[in-house]
mmCIF file of C-alpha atoms in Angstrom:
data_model
loop_
_atom_site.group_PDB
_atom_site.id
_atom_site.type_symbol
_atom_site.label_atom_id
_atom_site.label_comp_id
_atom_site.label_asym_id
_atom_site.label_seq_id
_atom_site.Cartn_x
_atom_site.Cartn_y
_atom_site.Cartn_z
ATOM 1 C CA MET A 1166 62.291 145.611 127.058
ATOM 2 C CA TYR A 1167 64.973 145.972 124.371
ATOM 3 C CA ARG A 1168 64.326 149.681 123.961
ATOM 4 C CA PHE A 1169 65.460 150.394 127.549
ATOM 5 C CA SER A 1170 68.541 148.208 127.121
ATOM 6 C CA VAL A 1171 69.607 149.944 123.924
ATOM 7 C CA ILE A 1172 68.986 153.439 125.273
ATOM 8 C CA TYR A 1173 71.040 152.580 128.363
ATOM 9 C CA LEU A 1174 73.810 151.177 126.163
ATOM 10 C CA ILE A 1175 73.843 154.255 123.946
ATOM 11 C CA CYS A 1176 74.074 156.559 126.976
ATOM 12 C CA SER A 1177 76.854 154.463 128.494
ATOM 13 C CA LEU A 1178 78.840 154.367 125.259
ATOM 14 C CA SER A 1179 78.290 158.076 124.637
ATOM 15 C CA LEU A 1180 79.846 158.888 127.982
ATOM 16 C CA LEU A 1181 82.643 156.378 127.509
ATOM 17 C CA PHE A 1182 83.576 157.472 124.006
ATOM 18 C CA SER A 1183 83.006 161.215 124.336
ATOM 19 C CA SER A 1184 86.524 161.789 125.624
ATOM 20 C CA GLU A 1185 89.141 163.187 123.285
ATOM 21 C CA LEU A 1186 91.317 160.254 124.281
ATOM 22 C CA TRP A 1187 89.238 157.909 122.126
ATOM 23 C CA ASP A 1188 89.282 157.770 118.351
ATOM 24 C CA VAL A 1189 86.257 155.454 118.148
ATOM 25 C CA ALA A 1190 82.557 156.171 118.672
ATOM 26 C CA LEU A 1191 79.608 153.764 118.510
ATOM 27 C CA LYS A 1192 75.991 154.273 117.547
ATOM 28 C CA ILE A 1193 73.171 151.721 117.779
ATOM 29 C CA GLU A 1194 70.266 151.668 115.326
ATOM 30 C CA GLY A 1195 67.626 148.995 115.035
ATOM 31 C CA ASN A 1196 64.231 147.575 115.642
ATOM 32 C CA SER A 1197 63.606 146.620 119.238
ATOM 33 C CA ASP A 1198 60.545 144.616 118.161
ATOM 34 C CA ASP A 1199 62.604 141.923 116.443
ATOM 35 C CA GLY A 1200 65.698 142.315 118.641
ATOM 36 C CA SER A 1201 68.175 143.131 115.867
ATOM 37 C CA PHE A 1202 70.438 146.169 115.986
ATOM 38 C CA ASP A 1203 73.110 147.603 113.711
ATOM 39 C CA VAL A 1204 76.166 148.760 115.612
ATOM 40 C CA TYR A 1205 77.794 151.624 113.716
ATOM 41 C CA MET A 1206 81.396 152.465 114.464
ATOM 42 C CA VAL A 1207 83.056 155.755 113.588
ATOM 43 C CA ASN A 1208 86.760 155.111 113.902
ATOM 44 C CA ASN A 1209 89.651 157.414 112.990
ATOM 45 C CA GLU A 1210 92.135 154.633 113.684
ATOM 46 C CA VAL A 1211 92.170 150.997 112.589
ATOM 47 C CA VAL A 1212 90.512 148.645 115.069
ATOM 48 C CA GLY A 1213 92.066 145.283 115.902
ATOM 49 C CA GLY A 1214 89.246 143.965 118.088
ATOM 50 C CA PHE A 1215 86.256 144.917 120.182
ATOM 51 C CA GLN A 1216 84.049 143.800 123.042
ATOM 52 C CA LEU A 1217 80.464 145.044 123.411
ATOM 53 C CA TYR A 1218 78.528 144.501 126.627
ATOM 54 C CA PHE A 1219 74.760 145.019 126.679
ATOM 55 C CA THR A 1220 73.164 146.022 129.999
ATOM 56 C CA GLY A 1221 69.971 147.539 131.307
ATOM 57 C CA GLY A 1222 67.544 144.652 131.149
ATOM 58 C CA SER A 1223 67.141 141.104 132.272
ATOM 59 C CA GLY A 1224 66.223 137.919 130.511
ATOM 60 C CA PHE A 1225 67.928 138.645 127.201
ATOM 61 C CA ALA A 1226 70.962 137.141 125.536
ATOM 62 C CA VAL A 1227 73.019 138.048 122.491
ATOM 63 C CA THR A 1228 72.265 135.283 120.000
ATOM 64 C CA SER A 1229 74.285 136.423 116.993
ATOM 65 C CA GLY A 1230 76.665 139.003 115.629
ATOM 66 C CA SER A 1231 77.632 139.173 111.970
ATOM 67 C CA GLY A 1232 78.348 141.258 108.893
ATOM 68 C CA GLY A 1233 79.367 144.877 108.602
ATOM 69 C CA THR A 1234 82.961 146.037 108.537
ATOM 70 C CA ALA A 1235 83.868 143.360 111.100
ATOM 71 C CA GLY A 1236 82.563 140.645 108.781
ATOM 72 C CA ALA A 1237 84.315 142.228 105.781
ATOM 73 C CA ALA A 1238 87.590 142.118 107.745
ATOM 74 C CA ALA A 1239 86.961 138.395 108.401
ATOM 75 C CA PHE A 1240 86.719 138.954 112.153
ATOM 76 C CA LEU A 1241 85.636 136.102 114.370
ATOM 77 C CA ILE A 1242 82.449 137.436 115.978
ATOM 78 C CA SER A 1243 81.537 135.523 119.109
ATOM 79 C CA PRO A 1244 78.249 136.231 120.936
ATOM 80 C CA GLY A 1245 77.656 134.934 124.434
ATOM 81 C CA GLY A 1246 75.400 136.012 127.259
ATOM 82 C CA SER A 1247 75.281 139.797 127.132
ATOM 83 C CA THR A 1248 78.637 140.198 125.347
ATOM 84 C CA VAL A 1249 79.853 140.229 121.747
ATOM 85 C CA LEU A 1250 83.559 139.757 121.142
ATOM 86 C CA GLY A 1251 85.172 140.512 117.775
ATOM 87 C CA LEU A 1252 88.763 139.761 116.831
ATOM 88 C CA SER A 1253 91.038 138.425 114.136
ATOM 89 C CA PHE A 1254 93.473 135.562 114.540
ATOM 90 C CA THR A 1255 95.274 136.648 111.363
ATOM 91 C CA GLY A 1256 95.998 140.216 112.464
ATOM 92 C CA ALA A 1257 93.322 141.772 110.225
ATOM 93 C CA THR A 1258 91.937 145.148 111.244
ATOM 94 C CA ILE A 1259 88.813 147.178 110.571
ATOM 95 C CA PRO A 1260 89.880 150.196 108.503
ATOM 96 C CA THR A 1261 88.848 153.749 109.342
ATOM 97 C CA SER A 1262 85.186 154.201 108.470
ATOM 98 C CA GLU A 1263 81.746 155.367 109.563
ATOM 99 C CA ASP A 1264 79.913 152.208 108.530
ATOM 100 C CA ALA A 1265 77.968 149.494 110.307
ATOM 101 C CA ALA A 1266 80.472 147.366 112.200
ATOM 102 C CA LEU A 1267 78.055 144.460 112.708
ATOM 103 C CA LEU A 1268 74.466 143.344 113.147
ATOM 104 C CA VAL A 1269 73.620 142.106 116.653
ATOM 105 C CA THR A 1270 70.531 140.029 117.489
ATOM 106 C CA LEU A 1271 69.174 139.722 121.022
ATOM 107 C CA SER A 1272 66.637 137.185 122.234
#
């Protein structure tokens, strides 16, 4: 079930972020058997926040989001339903990188 959701998400994000207007691209890697996925972000600009929305399946929920460059920047990472929201109340940003932005777990 997770495999279809992730493939759909990757295709959606590929289309969304393939424009030259965007300086951020996302890639998902993980094990659909245990429901955990690394979200890699390639960003040529600093990022002050993000919202990820997972679609393509039913009966799953995002149970956690942590670590990566978002965790290193002390972002508040808030999972809920099919969405993960990441932001900083102190004005911190994620620097330019090609590293894992966070680890997401679905149930």
